[in-house]
């Protein structure tokens, strides 16, 4: 299995303080505070096999995890499929999808607190080489921090039978 990396969002806050010494001279000092924003919506993706041969099916499993005490609603995701693959089928829990031009747009209606939504994508590669699938959240209706606001990628390498 190949898992994607997650980046925890951080922000740096600069604070200034005035310090009075015993001799009544005041000095200004700066200090920095590192604030770790809690991750609310976590995307994780893996491929069931990292090496396949031409003709095998390639299955990606994507989990959208709600790490909050509240439901998250109307989440929209865009999945950009690898080049030179044929979509066999896809499934999204509590949602629907539209497929167009090697992209799948998913809309998840609701993810309950501390639970997840699973998306499954089944593909058939038509050529050899690396297949990189990426997915990103394009819209959400809750104030939420993502574990990786850009893309979550998973790479699979297709080999000839001799390479396996």
mmCIF file of C-alpha atoms in Angstrom:
data_model
loop_
_atom_site.group_PDB
_atom_site.id
_atom_site.type_symbol
_atom_site.label_atom_id
_atom_site.label_comp_id
_atom_site.label_asym_id
_atom_site.label_seq_id
_atom_site.Cartn_x
_atom_site.Cartn_y
_atom_site.Cartn_z
ATOM 1 C CA UNK A 1 0.000 0.000 0.000
ATOM 2 C CA UNK A 2 1.163 3.530 -0.705
ATOM 3 C CA UNK A 3 0.000 6.252 1.646
ATOM 4 C CA UNK A 4 0.167 9.974 1.134
ATOM 5 C CA UNK A 5 1.900 12.438 3.417
ATOM 6 C CA UNK A 6 0.017 14.886 5.596
ATOM 7 C CA UNK A 7 1.207 18.373 6.473
ATOM 8 C CA UNK A 8 0.009 19.881 9.726
ATOM 9 C CA UNK A 9 -0.953 23.561 9.311
ATOM 10 C CA UNK A 10 1.103 25.892 11.482
ATOM 11 C CA UNK A 11 1.117 29.621 12.001
ATOM 12 C CA UNK A 12 3.675 31.865 13.662
ATOM 13 C CA UNK A 13 2.470 34.753 15.785
ATOM 14 C CA UNK A 14 4.847 37.578 16.813
ATOM 15 C CA UNK A 15 4.164 39.177 20.179
ATOM 16 C CA UNK A 16 5.815 42.213 21.724
ATOM 17 C CA UNK A 17 6.128 42.939 25.400
ATOM 18 C CA UNK A 18 7.433 45.881 27.383
ATOM 19 C CA UNK A 19 9.617 44.908 30.299
ATOM 20 C CA UNK A 20 10.342 47.370 33.126
ATOM 21 C CA UNK A 21 13.586 46.912 34.960
ATOM 22 C CA UNK A 22 14.178 47.873 38.598
ATOM 23 C CA UNK A 23 15.950 51.048 37.531
ATOM 24 C CA UNK A 24 12.715 52.202 35.785
ATOM 25 C CA UNK A 25 14.161 51.935 32.260
ATOM 26 C CA UNK A 26 11.805 50.020 30.028
ATOM 27 C CA UNK A 27 12.889 47.659 27.292
ATOM 28 C CA UNK A 28 10.841 46.177 24.519
ATOM 29 C CA UNK A 29 11.289 42.492 23.781
ATOM 30 C CA UNK A 30 9.756 40.311 21.148
ATOM 31 C CA UNK A 31 8.786 36.706 21.449
ATOM 32 C CA UNK A 32 7.268 34.286 18.979
ATOM 33 C CA UNK A 33 4.512 31.804 19.619
ATOM 34 C CA UNK A 34 3.944 28.820 17.400
ATOM 35 C CA UNK A 35 0.252 27.985 17.070
ATOM 36 C CA UNK A 36 -0.722 24.550 15.828
ATOM 37 C CA UNK A 37 -4.109 24.675 14.138
ATOM 38 C CA UNK A 38 -6.046 21.466 14.772
ATOM 39 C CA UNK A 39 -6.739 19.451 11.661
ATOM 40 C CA UNK A 40 -10.482 19.103 11.112
ATOM 41 C CA UNK A 41 -10.777 17.445 7.721
ATOM 42 C CA UNK A 42 -8.216 14.787 6.849
ATOM 43 C CA UNK A 43 -7.740 13.326 3.368
ATOM 44 C CA UNK A 44 -5.866 10.084 3.012
ATOM 45 C CA UNK A 45 -5.443 7.974 -0.092
ATOM 46 C CA UNK A 46 -3.815 4.672 -0.907
ATOM 47 C CA UNK A 47 -3.558 2.299 -3.831
ATOM 48 C CA UNK A 48 -4.286 -1.345 -3.065
ATOM 49 C CA UNK A 49 -1.229 -2.368 -5.117
ATOM 50 C CA UNK A 50 1.886 -0.325 -5.833
ATOM 51 C CA UNK A 51 3.097 -2.479 -8.719
ATOM 52 C CA UNK A 52 0.888 -4.038 -11.367
ATOM 53 C CA UNK A 53 1.084 -5.365 -14.866
ATOM 54 C CA UNK A 54 -0.831 -4.083 -17.861
ATOM 55 C CA UNK A 55 -4.413 -5.359 -17.802
ATOM 56 C CA UNK A 56 -4.681 -5.418 -13.983
ATOM 57 C CA UNK A 57 -7.189 -3.161 -12.278
ATOM 58 C CA UNK A 58 -5.897 -0.314 -10.174
ATOM 59 C CA UNK A 59 -7.936 0.530 -7.075
ATOM 60 C CA UNK A 60 -7.580 3.766 -5.118
ATOM 61 C CA UNK A 61 -9.278 4.135 -1.726
ATOM 62 C CA UNK A 62 -9.718 7.665 -0.430
ATOM 63 C CA UNK A 63 -10.913 8.508 3.059
ATOM 64 C CA UNK A 64 -12.246 11.934 4.003
ATOM 65 C CA UNK A 65 -12.127 11.978 7.804
ATOM 66 C CA UNK A 66 -14.053 14.442 9.964
ATOM 67 C CA UNK A 67 -11.955 15.042 13.077
ATOM 68 C CA UNK A 68 -14.417 17.446 14.760
ATOM 69 C CA UNK A 69 -17.345 17.351 17.193
ATOM 70 C CA UNK A 70 -19.684 18.668 14.472
ATOM 71 C CA UNK A 71 -20.907 17.389 11.138
ATOM 72 C CA UNK A 72 -19.207 18.702 8.013
ATOM 73 C CA UNK A 73 -21.563 19.181 5.061
ATOM 74 C CA UNK A 74 -21.453 19.794 1.321
ATOM 75 C CA UNK A 75 -17.830 18.850 0.755
ATOM 76 C CA UNK A 76 -16.712 19.020 -2.870
ATOM 77 C CA UNK A 77 -13.606 17.220 -4.074
ATOM 78 C CA UNK A 78 -11.897 17.102 -7.432
ATOM 79 C CA UNK A 79 -10.004 13.952 -8.356
ATOM 80 C CA UNK A 80 -7.629 14.207 -11.294
ATOM 81 C CA UNK A 81 -7.142 10.725 -12.681
ATOM 82 C CA UNK A 82 -3.798 9.552 -14.002
ATOM 83 C CA UNK A 83 -3.301 9.893 -17.743
ATOM 84 C CA UNK A 84 -3.952 6.877 -19.934
ATOM 85 C CA UNK A 85 -6.349 5.025 -17.648
ATOM 86 C CA UNK A 86 -9.925 3.918 -18.192
ATOM 87 C CA UNK A 87 -12.443 4.502 -15.398
ATOM 88 C CA UNK A 88 -14.171 1.203 -14.603
ATOM 89 C CA UNK A 89 -16.300 2.442 -11.688
ATOM 90 C CA UNK A 90 -16.298 4.722 -8.673
ATOM 91 C CA UNK A 91 -18.325 4.925 -5.487
ATOM 92 C CA UNK A 92 -18.749 7.610 -2.823
ATOM 93 C CA UNK A 93 -20.583 7.098 0.476
ATOM 94 C CA UNK A 94 -23.410 9.583 1.144
ATOM 95 C CA UNK A 95 -22.748 11.531 -2.010
ATOM 96 C CA UNK A 96 -22.593 11.532 -5.775
ATOM 97 C CA UNK A 97 -20.116 12.237 -8.556
ATOM 98 C CA UNK A 98 -19.774 13.601 -12.093
ATOM 99 C CA UNK A 99 -17.105 12.279 -14.450
ATOM 100 C CA UNK A 100 -15.777 14.544 -17.196
ATOM 101 C CA UNK A 101 -12.496 14.683 -19.117
ATOM 102 C CA UNK A 102 -10.341 12.542 -16.807
ATOM 103 C CA UNK A 103 -11.641 14.359 -13.703
ATOM 104 C CA UNK A 104 -14.191 13.224 -11.175
ATOM 105 C CA UNK A 105 -16.062 15.825 -9.125
ATOM 106 C CA UNK A 106 -17.431 14.358 -5.892
ATOM 107 C CA UNK A 107 -19.992 15.947 -3.606
ATOM 108 C CA UNK A 108 -20.330 14.508 -0.120
ATOM 109 C CA UNK A 109 -23.546 15.541 1.601
ATOM 110 C CA UNK A 110 -22.516 14.984 5.218
ATOM 111 C CA UNK A 111 -19.779 13.456 7.345
ATOM 112 C CA UNK A 112 -20.817 12.918 10.959
ATOM 113 C CA UNK A 113 -18.516 13.919 13.836
ATOM 114 C CA UNK A 114 -15.454 11.679 14.273
ATOM 115 C CA UNK A 115 -16.332 9.537 11.259
ATOM 116 C CA UNK A 116 -15.352 9.295 7.605
ATOM 117 C CA UNK A 117 -16.549 9.000 4.038
ATOM 118 C CA UNK A 118 -14.919 6.450 1.747
ATOM 119 C CA UNK A 119 -14.413 6.951 -1.983
ATOM 120 C CA UNK A 120 -13.354 4.011 -4.146
ATOM 121 C CA UNK A 121 -12.006 4.417 -7.682
ATOM 122 C CA UNK A 122 -11.393 1.408 -9.937
ATOM 123 C CA UNK A 123 -9.281 2.038 -13.051
ATOM 124 C CA UNK A 124 -7.691 0.034 -15.831
ATOM 125 C CA UNK A 125 -4.338 1.414 -17.031
ATOM 126 C CA UNK A 126 -3.880 1.424 -20.814
ATOM 127 C CA UNK A 127 -0.111 2.068 -20.870
ATOM 128 C CA UNK A 128 2.968 1.282 -18.798
ATOM 129 C CA UNK A 129 4.632 3.806 -16.475
ATOM 130 C CA UNK A 130 3.817 5.790 -13.336
ATOM 131 C CA UNK A 131 0.182 6.544 -12.582
ATOM 132 C CA UNK A 132 -0.324 9.507 -10.250
ATOM 133 C CA UNK A 133 -3.787 10.134 -8.843
ATOM 134 C CA UNK A 134 -4.446 13.398 -7.000
ATOM 135 C CA UNK A 135 -7.455 14.643 -5.100
ATOM 136 C CA UNK A 136 -8.181 18.004 -3.496
ATOM 137 C CA UNK A 137 -11.014 19.659 -1.604
ATOM 138 C CA UNK A 138 -12.428 22.477 -3.701
ATOM 139 C CA UNK A 139 -15.296 23.529 -1.425
ATOM 140 C CA UNK A 140 -16.525 22.895 2.075
ATOM 141 C CA UNK A 141 -19.313 24.534 4.075
ATOM 142 C CA UNK A 142 -17.651 24.517 7.488
ATOM 143 C CA UNK A 143 -14.785 26.477 8.948
ATOM 144 C CA UNK A 144 -12.290 23.694 8.806
ATOM 145 C CA UNK A 145 -8.562 23.199 8.432
ATOM 146 C CA UNK A 146 -7.374 20.592 5.951
ATOM 147 C CA UNK A 147 -4.411 18.357 6.520
ATOM 148 C CA UNK A 148 -3.112 19.299 3.079
ATOM 149 C CA UNK A 149 -5.018 22.063 1.328
ATOM 150 C CA UNK A 150 -3.346 21.447 -2.025
ATOM 151 C CA UNK A 151 -3.254 17.844 -3.222
ATOM 152 C CA UNK A 152 -3.002 14.355 -1.856
ATOM 153 C CA UNK A 153 -1.189 12.124 -4.332
ATOM 154 C CA UNK A 154 -0.667 8.414 -4.683
ATOM 155 C CA UNK A 155 1.809 6.922 -7.166
ATOM 156 C CA UNK A 156 1.681 3.447 -8.691
ATOM 157 C CA UNK A 157 4.254 2.031 -11.104
ATOM 158 C CA UNK A 158 3.192 -0.242 -13.945
ATOM 159 C CA UNK A 159 5.853 -2.669 -15.067
ATOM 160 C CA UNK A 160 6.232 -5.237 -17.771
ATOM 161 C CA UNK A 161 5.861 -8.870 -16.694
ATOM 162 C CA UNK A 162 9.665 -9.235 -16.657
ATOM 163 C CA UNK A 163 10.014 -6.460 -14.051
ATOM 164 C CA UNK A 164 7.640 -8.078 -11.542
#
